[in-house]
Coordinates of C-alpha atoms and ligand atoms in Angstrom, one line a residue:
M196 CA 0.0 0.0 0.0
A197 CA 1.3 3.5 -0.8
E198 CA 2.3 5.6 2.2
I199 CA 2.9 9.4 2.5
Y200 CA 6.4 10.3 3.4
K201 CA 6.4 12.3 6.6
E202 CA 9.6 13.7 8.1
P203 CA 9.5 16.0 11.1
A204 CA 10.7 19.5 10.3
P205 CA 13.0 20.1 13.4
Y206 CA 14.3 23.6 12.8
K207 CA 11.2 25.1 11.2
K208 CA 9.3 25.3 14.5
D209 CA 11.5 28.2 15.8
V210 CA 11.8 30.2 12.7
D211 CA 9.7 32.8 11.0
N212 CA 7.3 31.7 8.4
P213 CA 9.3 32.5 5.3
Y214 CA 6.4 33.8 3.3
E215 CA 5.5 36.3 6.0
S216 CA 9.1 37.3 6.3
M217 CA 9.2 38.1 2.6
M218 CA 5.8 39.9 2.9
V219 CA 7.1 42.2 5.7
R220 CA 9.7 43.6 3.4
F221 CA 7.2 43.7 0.5
D222 CA 4.8 45.6 2.5
K223 CA 7.3 48.1 3.8
A224 CA 8.5 48.8 0.2
A225 CA 4.9 49.0 -1.1
E226 CA 4.2 51.7 1.5
L227 CA 7.3 53.7 0.7
I228 CA 6.4 53.8 -3.0
N229 CA 2.7 54.2 -2.4
L230 CA 2.0 51.1 -4.5
D231 CA -1.3 51.0 -6.3
E232 CA -3.7 48.9 -4.3
G233 CA -4.6 46.8 -7.3
V234 CA -1.0 46.0 -8.2
Y235 CA -0.4 45.2 -4.5
N236 CA -3.3 42.7 -4.6
Y237 CA -2.0 41.2 -7.8
L238 CA 1.6 40.8 -6.6
K239 CA 0.7 39.5 -3.1
L240 CA -0.6 36.2 -4.5
P241 CA 1.4 33.7 -6.6
V242 CA 0.1 33.2 -10.2
K243 CA 0.0 29.5 -9.8
Q244 CA 0.6 27.0 -7.0
V245 CA 0.7 23.3 -7.9
I246 CA 1.0 20.3 -5.5
V247 CA 1.7 16.9 -7.1
S248 CA 1.9 13.4 -5.6
I249 CA 5.0 11.5 -6.6
P250 CA 4.4 7.8 -6.1
I251 CA 7.5 5.7 -6.8
Q252 CA 8.5 2.1 -6.2
M253 CA 11.4 2.1 -3.7
D254 CA 14.4 -0.3 -4.1
N255 CA 12.8 -2.6 -1.4
G256 CA 9.7 -2.9 -3.6
K257 CA 7.4 -0.8 -1.5
V258 CA 5.5 2.1 -3.1
V259 CA 5.9 5.5 -1.4
A260 CA 4.1 8.7 -2.4
F261 CA 6.2 11.9 -2.0
E262 CA 4.7 15.4 -2.2
G263 CA 6.1 17.9 -4.8
Y264 CA 5.4 21.6 -5.3
R265 CA 5.9 24.2 -8.0
V266 CA 4.9 27.8 -7.4
I267 CA 4.9 30.4 -10.1
H268 CA 4.9 33.7 -8.3
N269 CA 4.9 36.0 -11.2
N270 CA 5.5 35.9 -15.0
A271 CA 4.9 39.5 -16.1
L272 CA 8.6 39.9 -17.2
G273 CA 8.9 36.6 -19.0
P274 CA 8.9 32.9 -18.4
S275 CA 9.3 32.0 -14.7
K276 CA 12.6 30.8 -13.4
G277 CA 13.6 29.2 -10.1
G278 CA 15.2 26.1 -8.6
V279 CA 13.9 22.9 -7.3
R280 CA 14.9 21.8 -3.8
F281 CA 14.8 18.3 -2.3
A282 CA 14.5 18.4 1.5
P283 CA 12.6 16.7 4.3
D284 CA 11.1 20.0 5.5
V285 CA 10.2 21.7 2.3
D286 CA 6.6 23.0 2.3
L287 CA 4.3 25.1 0.3
D288 CA 5.0 28.3 2.3
E289 CA 8.7 28.0 1.9
V290 CA 8.4 27.4 -1.8
K291 CA 6.0 30.4 -2.1
A292 CA 8.5 32.7 -0.4
L293 CA 11.3 31.5 -2.5
A294 CA 9.2 31.9 -5.7
A295 CA 8.5 35.5 -4.8
W296 CA 12.2 36.2 -4.1
M297 CA 13.0 34.9 -7.6
T298 CA 10.6 37.4 -9.0
W299 CA 12.3 40.2 -7.3
K300 CA 15.8 38.8 -8.0
C301 CA 15.2 38.4 -11.8
A302 CA 13.7 41.9 -11.9
I303 CA 16.8 43.4 -10.1
A304 CA 19.2 41.4 -12.4
N305 CA 17.4 42.8 -15.4
I306 CA 16.8 39.5 -17.0
P307 CA 13.5 38.7 -18.8
F308 CA 12.2 36.2 -16.4
G309 CA 9.5 35.9 -13.7
G310 CA 9.9 34.0 -10.5
A311 CA 9.1 30.4 -9.5
K312 CA 10.4 27.7 -7.1
G313 CA 9.8 24.0 -6.7
G314 CA 10.4 21.3 -4.1
V315 CA 10.0 17.8 -3.2
R316 CA 9.5 16.8 0.4
C317 CA 12.1 14.0 0.7
D318 CA 15.4 13.2 2.4
P319 CA 17.9 12.7 -0.4
N320 CA 20.4 11.4 2.1
K321 CA 18.2 8.3 2.6
L322 CA 17.5 7.7 -1.1
S323 CA 19.5 5.7 -3.6
M324 CA 20.4 7.1 -7.0
S325 CA 17.7 5.1 -8.6
E326 CA 15.0 6.3 -6.2
L327 CA 16.2 9.9 -6.8
E328 CA 16.0 9.4 -10.5
K329 CA 12.4 8.1 -10.3
I330 CA 11.4 11.0 -8.0
T331 CA 12.9 13.5 -10.4
R332 CA 11.3 12.0 -13.6
R333 CA 7.9 11.6 -12.0
Y334 CA 7.9 15.1 -10.6
T335 CA 8.9 16.4 -14.1
A336 CA 6.2 14.2 -15.8
N337 CA 3.6 15.6 -13.4
L338 CA 4.6 19.2 -14.3
L339 CA 4.9 18.8 -18.0
E340 CA 2.2 21.5 -18.7
I341 CA 4.0 23.9 -16.4
F342 CA 7.7 23.5 -17.4
G343 CA 8.9 24.6 -20.8
P344 CA 11.7 26.9 -22.2
D345 CA 9.0 29.6 -22.9
T346 CA 6.9 29.1 -19.8
D347 CA 8.8 27.9 -16.6
I348 CA 12.4 26.9 -16.4
P349 CA 13.7 25.0 -13.3
A350 CA 17.3 25.0 -12.0
P351 CA 19.2 23.3 -9.1
D352 CA 18.7 24.4 -5.5
M353 CA 19.3 22.7 -2.1
N354 CA 20.2 19.0 -2.6
T355 CA 19.6 19.0 -6.4
N356 CA 22.5 19.0 -8.8
E357 CA 23.6 18.8 -12.5
Q358 CA 22.6 15.1 -12.6
I359 CA 19.0 15.9 -11.5
M360 CA 18.8 18.7 -14.0
A361 CA 19.9 16.2 -16.7
W362 CA 17.0 13.9 -15.7
I363 CA 14.5 16.7 -15.9
M364 CA 15.8 17.7 -19.3
D365 CA 15.7 14.1 -20.6
T366 CA 12.2 13.4 -19.2
Y367 CA 10.8 16.6 -20.7
S368 CA 12.6 15.8 -24.0
M369 CA 11.2 12.3 -24.2
H370 CA 7.7 13.6 -23.9
D371 CA 8.3 16.4 -26.5
R372 CA 9.9 13.8 -28.9
K373 CA 13.1 16.1 -29.3
T374 CA 15.9 17.3 -27.2
V375 CA 14.8 20.6 -25.4
T376 CA 18.0 21.8 -23.6
G377 CA 16.4 25.2 -22.7
V378 CA 13.8 23.6 -20.4
V379 CA 16.2 23.6 -17.4
T380 CA 19.4 25.3 -16.4
G381 CA 22.3 24.1 -14.3
K382 CA 22.9 21.1 -16.6
P383 CA 26.2 19.4 -17.2
L384 CA 28.3 21.2 -19.8
I385 CA 28.1 18.5 -22.5
I386 CA 24.3 18.5 -22.6
G387 CA 23.8 22.3 -22.9
G388 CA 25.2 23.6 -19.6
S389 CA 27.1 26.9 -19.4
R390 CA 30.6 27.5 -18.5
G391 CA 31.0 29.5 -15.2
R392 CA 27.6 28.3 -13.8
R393 CA 29.1 26.5 -10.8
E394 CA 31.1 29.6 -9.7
A395 CA 28.5 32.1 -10.7
T396 CA 26.8 32.7 -7.3
G397 CA 30.0 33.0 -5.4
R398 CA 31.5 35.3 -8.2
G399 CA 28.4 37.5 -7.9
V400 CA 28.8 37.7 -4.1
M401 CA 32.4 38.8 -4.6
L402 CA 31.4 41.4 -7.2
A403 CA 28.6 42.8 -5.0
T404 CA 31.1 43.0 -2.1
L405 CA 33.7 44.9 -4.2
A406 CA 31.0 47.3 -5.5
A407 CA 29.9 48.0 -1.8
L408 CA 33.5 48.5 -0.7
M409 CA 34.1 50.9 -3.6
K410 CA 31.1 53.1 -2.4
K411 CA 32.6 53.1 1.1
G412 CA 36.0 54.0 -0.4
V413 CA 37.5 50.9 1.2
N414 CA 40.4 48.9 -0.4
P415 CA 39.5 45.1 -0.4
E416 CA 43.2 44.5 0.6
D417 CA 42.5 46.3 3.9
T418 CA 39.6 44.0 4.9
T419 CA 38.9 40.9 6.8
A420 CA 36.0 38.6 6.1
V421 CA 34.1 35.8 7.7
V422 CA 32.1 33.3 5.6
Q423 CA 29.4 31.0 7.0
G424 CA 28.8 27.9 5.0
F425 CA 31.4 26.2 2.9
G426 CA 29.4 24.7 0.1
N427 CA 29.0 26.0 -3.5
V428 CA 28.3 29.6 -2.5
G429 CA 30.5 30.0 0.6
S430 CA 33.6 28.3 -0.7
V431 CA 33.6 30.2 -4.0
S432 CA 32.8 33.5 -2.3
A433 CA 35.7 32.9 0.2
K434 CA 38.1 32.0 -2.6
L435 CA 37.3 34.9 -4.9
L436 CA 37.2 37.5 -2.1
N437 CA 40.6 36.1 -1.0
E438 CA 42.0 36.4 -4.4
K439 CA 40.9 40.2 -4.4
G440 CA 43.1 40.6 -1.3
C441 CA 40.6 40.2 1.5
K442 CA 41.8 38.2 4.5
I443 CA 39.4 35.4 5.4
I444 CA 39.6 35.0 9.2
G445 CA 36.6 32.7 9.7
I446 CA 34.8 29.9 7.9
S447 CA 32.3 27.3 8.9
D448 CA 30.0 24.6 7.8
V449 CA 27.3 22.5 9.4
T450 CA 30.0 20.8 11.6
G451 CA 31.2 24.1 13.1
G452 CA 33.7 26.9 12.4
Y453 CA 37.3 28.1 12.6
Y454 CA 38.9 31.4 13.4
N455 CA 42.4 32.4 12.4
E456 CA 43.4 36.0 12.8
K457 CA 46.3 35.4 10.4
G458 CA 44.0 34.4 7.6
I459 CA 42.9 30.9 6.4
D460 CA 44.3 29.2 3.4
I461 CA 41.2 28.9 1.4
N462 CA 42.5 26.6 -1.3
K463 CA 43.7 24.3 1.4
A464 CA 40.2 24.3 3.0
I465 CA 38.5 23.6 -0.4
E466 CA 40.9 20.7 -1.1
Y467 CA 40.2 19.3 2.5
V468 CA 36.4 19.5 1.9
N469 CA 36.7 17.9 -1.5
K470 CA 38.4 15.0 0.2
N471 CA 36.5 14.8 3.5
K472 CA 33.1 16.4 2.7
F473 CA 33.1 18.7 5.8
L474 CA 35.6 21.1 7.4
E475 CA 35.5 19.0 10.6
G476 CA 39.0 17.7 11.6
G477 CA 40.8 20.2 9.5
N478 CA 43.7 22.4 10.8
F479 CA 42.5 25.9 9.9
G480 CA 42.7 27.7 13.2
D481 CA 40.8 27.9 16.5
K482 CA 37.6 25.9 16.6
I483 CA 34.5 28.0 17.1
T484 CA 30.7 27.5 16.9
N485 CA 28.6 28.9 14.1
E486 CA 27.0 31.3 16.6
E487 CA 30.5 32.6 17.7
L488 CA 31.5 32.9 14.0
L489 CA 28.6 35.2 13.1
E490 CA 29.7 37.5 16.0
L491 CA 33.3 37.8 15.1
K492 CA 34.9 41.2 14.7
C493 CA 35.4 41.6 10.9
D494 CA 34.7 44.0 8.1
I495 CA 32.7 41.7 5.9
L496 CA 30.3 38.9 6.9
V497 CA 29.0 36.5 4.3
P498 CA 26.2 34.3 5.5
A499 CA 26.1 31.6 2.8
A500 CA 24.6 28.6 4.5
K501 CA 20.9 28.9 5.2
E502 CA 17.9 31.1 6.2
D503 CA 17.4 32.8 9.5
Q504 CA 21.0 32.9 10.8
I505 CA 20.9 36.6 11.8
T506 CA 17.8 37.2 14.0
V507 CA 16.7 39.5 16.9
E508 CA 18.6 37.1 19.2
N509 CA 22.1 37.9 17.8
A510 CA 21.8 41.0 15.5
S511 CA 22.9 43.4 18.2
R512 CA 26.1 41.4 18.7
I513 CA 27.1 41.4 15.0
K514 CA 30.3 43.4 14.6
A515 CA 30.8 43.2 10.9
R516 CA 30.5 46.5 9.0
L517 CA 29.1 44.9 5.8
I518 CA 26.9 41.9 5.4
V519 CA 26.7 40.3 2.0
E520 CA 23.8 37.8 1.9
G521 CA 25.1 34.7 -0.1
A522 CA 22.3 32.5 1.2
N523 CA 18.6 33.2 0.6
G524 CA 16.8 34.8 3.6
P525 CA 19.8 34.6 6.2
T526 CA 18.5 37.6 8.0
S527 CA 15.0 37.5 9.5
A528 CA 12.7 40.4 8.9
D529 CA 12.8 41.6 12.5
A530 CA 16.6 41.8 12.6
D531 CA 16.7 44.4 9.7
Q532 CA 16.0 47.4 11.9
I533 CA 18.6 46.3 14.5
L534 CA 21.3 46.1 11.8
M535 CA 20.2 49.4 10.3
D536 CA 20.4 51.1 13.7
K537 CA 23.9 49.8 14.2
G538 CA 24.9 51.3 10.7
I539 CA 25.7 48.0 9.1
M540 CA 25.3 47.9 5.4
V541 CA 23.4 44.8 4.2
I542 CA 23.6 43.7 0.5
P543 CA 20.3 41.7 0.4
D544 CA 20.1 38.2 -1.0
I545 CA 17.9 39.3 -3.9
L546 CA 20.9 41.3 -5.1
A547 CA 24.0 39.6 -3.6
N548 CA 23.3 36.0 -4.8
S549 CA 21.8 36.8 -8.1
G550 CA 25.0 35.8 -10.0
G551 CA 23.6 32.2 -10.2
V552 CA 20.4 33.1 -11.9
I553 CA 22.2 35.6 -14.2
V554 CA 24.5 32.8 -15.5
S555 CA 21.4 30.5 -15.6
Y556 CA 19.9 33.1 -18.0
F557 CA 23.2 32.9 -20.1
E558 CA 22.7 29.2 -20.2
W559 CA 19.1 29.5 -21.5
V560 CA 20.2 32.1 -24.1
Q561 CA 23.1 29.8 -25.3
D562 CA 20.8 26.8 -25.4
R563 CA 18.4 28.8 -27.6
I564 CA 21.0 30.2 -30.0
G565 CA 22.9 26.9 -30.0
Y566 CA 26.2 28.7 -29.6
F567 CA 28.3 28.5 -26.4
W568 CA 30.5 31.4 -24.9
D569 CA 33.8 30.8 -23.3
E570 CA 34.6 31.3 -19.6
L571 CA 36.0 34.9 -20.0
D572 CA 32.9 35.9 -22.0
I573 CA 30.6 34.7 -19.1
E574 CA 32.8 36.5 -16.5
H575 CA 32.7 39.8 -18.4
R576 CA 28.9 39.6 -19.0
L577 CA 28.3 38.7 -15.3
T578 CA 30.5 41.5 -14.0
R579 CA 28.7 44.0 -16.1
M580 CA 25.3 42.8 -15.1
M581 CA 26.1 42.5 -11.3
N582 CA 27.6 46.0 -11.3
E583 CA 24.6 47.5 -13.1
A584 CA 22.2 45.6 -10.6
F585 CA 24.2 46.9 -7.7
E586 CA 24.1 50.5 -9.0
N587 CA 20.3 50.4 -9.6
V588 CA 19.6 49.1 -6.2
Y589 CA 22.0 51.7 -4.6
L590 CA 20.4 54.6 -6.4
S591 CA 16.9 53.3 -5.5
A592 CA 17.9 53.2 -1.8
L593 CA 19.4 56.7 -2.0
N594 CA 16.3 58.0 -3.7
Y595 CA 14.0 56.7 -1.0
E596 CA 16.5 57.3 1.8
T597 CA 16.2 53.6 2.9
T598 CA 18.3 50.5 3.2
L599 CA 19.7 48.5 0.2
R600 CA 17.2 45.8 1.1
L601 CA 14.2 48.0 0.7
G602 CA 15.9 49.7 -2.1
A603 CA 16.2 46.4 -3.9
Y604 CA 12.5 45.5 -3.2
I605 CA 11.4 48.9 -4.4
Y606 CA 13.4 48.7 -7.7
A607 CA 12.0 45.1 -8.3
I608 CA 8.4 46.0 -7.4
Q609 CA 8.3 49.1 -9.5
K610 CA 9.7 47.2 -12.4
V611 CA 7.2 44.3 -12.2
A612 CA 4.4 46.8 -11.6
N613 CA 5.3 48.7 -14.7
A614 CA 5.3 45.5 -16.8
L615 CA 1.8 44.6 -15.3
K616 CA 0.4 48.0 -16.1
L617 CA 1.7 47.8 -19.7
R618 CA 0.3 44.3 -20.2
G619 CA -3.0 45.2 -18.5
I620 CA -5.3 42.9 -16.6
Y621 CA -6.8 40.1 -18.8
S622 CA -10.1 39.3 -17.2
Ligands
NAD719 P1 25.5 23.8 -0.4 O1 24.7 22.7 0.0 O2 26.5 23.7 -1.4 O3 26.3 24.4 0.9 C1 25.7 24.7 2.2 C2 26.7 24.9 3.2 O4 26.2 25.4 4.4 C3 27.5 23.6 3.5 O5 28.9 23.9 3.8 C4 26.8 23.2 4.8 O6 27.6 22.4 5.6 C5 26.6 24.6 5.5 N1 25.6 24.5 6.4 C6 24.3 23.9 6.5 N2 23.7 24.2 7.6 C7 24.5 25.0 8.3 C8 24.4 25.6 9.6 N3 23.3 25.4 10.4 N4 25.4 26.4 10.0 C9 26.5 26.6 9.3 N5 26.6 26.0 8.0 C10 25.7 25.2 7.6 O7 24.5 25.0 -0.7 P2 24.7 26.3 -1.6 O8 24.4 26.1 -3.0 O9 26.1 26.8 -1.3 O10 23.6 27.2 -1.0 C11 23.8 28.0 0.2 C12 22.7 29.1 0.3 O11 22.8 29.9 -0.9 C13 21.3 28.6 0.3 O12 20.5 29.5 1.0 C14 20.8 28.7 -1.2 O13 19.5 28.8 -1.3 C15 21.6 30.0 -1.6 N6 21.8 30.1 -3.0 C16 22.5 29.3 -3.7 C17 22.7 29.5 -5.1 C18 23.5 28.5 -5.9 O14 23.8 28.9 -7.1 N7 24.1 27.5 -5.3 C19 22.1 30.6 -5.7 C20 21.5 31.5 -4.9 C21 21.3 31.3 -3.6

């Protein structure tokens, strides 16, 4: 008999509802720009929310039904774009919040996409490759009417990778009776992936940091940085910031952190994690907890692990002068004011980590034109677009005399609202 997979969501109990957390910022920005009530009502609700059942036969012969989600928050600027995460605690609220963030992120990045997000409630650590493949293919098959290069384009997110994107592409292509590379981004290079995608988010974090330091008149070589999370975003951010002369004095992952006032050898740490999966057991400096790491005295703090790391509990003890949000939602809504009062500049997630979706856009473009750019080309284009996005958000914040976070929301909301007004309401 089929059974519904249920996994307790241990950390969710204590954190803010992510959709509410997004709406707090949205409401504040809407108020500052006196957003038209009709547009507000339109943007408050996602365009489409789909829940699918994913029954698969497990390796032991049992049939288990997983639950999958896809939320399209808005598609006024173009086909919707957003990752798919596999996690035991993923739920509709989380996916809705992440989908809305994608709408704002794509608008800020100036790419012709709306926002979406997807998820499957499962624990990938407890699944075999064959079970993961079945889940991915059935999830894709259930969403065939939603996905498409001109409608909705998924990408990797937490616990999903190039292989999973390859299965999505293949499943969609089998049903369409031809290879459709542009239906998904984050694919392996040989089947239509883009050069520079893996490093894109970390590179964007580095570029946003440099742009902020430039505004402050600070030389990166005179700065120290602390990076939380040592996965794709954290490790690349740390490496590239280090290459720009910034001394990385703290790093961490889920197993804990290290502090070294002389600076941590990031290449050595990356090599260690490639071999041992985690930082644990490495010789990088004094062992500290993740809580202590966030409160270290430094110039730049890059939370690049997960949501709700900087909250009312610890915000008053943060000593960094600049926070660059590599992760999605690392600062809870009620911590914003505390950071502002302390004069800490925060480059919000919807700007700071947009390098990933920008290079995803490059992948989609390359798939459609059938011509692939070299690494340097990608880097130049990404640098130009990140700098433009930073400048637009900075000016928006100056204009409304507000934080970069609200400046970013304002810029994005105004852009989507303009598109909605031009397109009109079809009813
Ligand atoms: P990842 O799985 O590669 O790495 C996550 C890292 O965080 C790991 O080192 C893990 O050990 C660490 N971590 C997990 N829980 C932690 C905890 N409680 N305390 C400290 N460290 C912890 O993931 P990623 O792709 O680097 O994504 C990190 C964040 O960046 C997520 O919020 C994700 O949504 C966001 N993001 C990722 C991309 C991308 O392109 N990968 C793009 C935009 C945003």
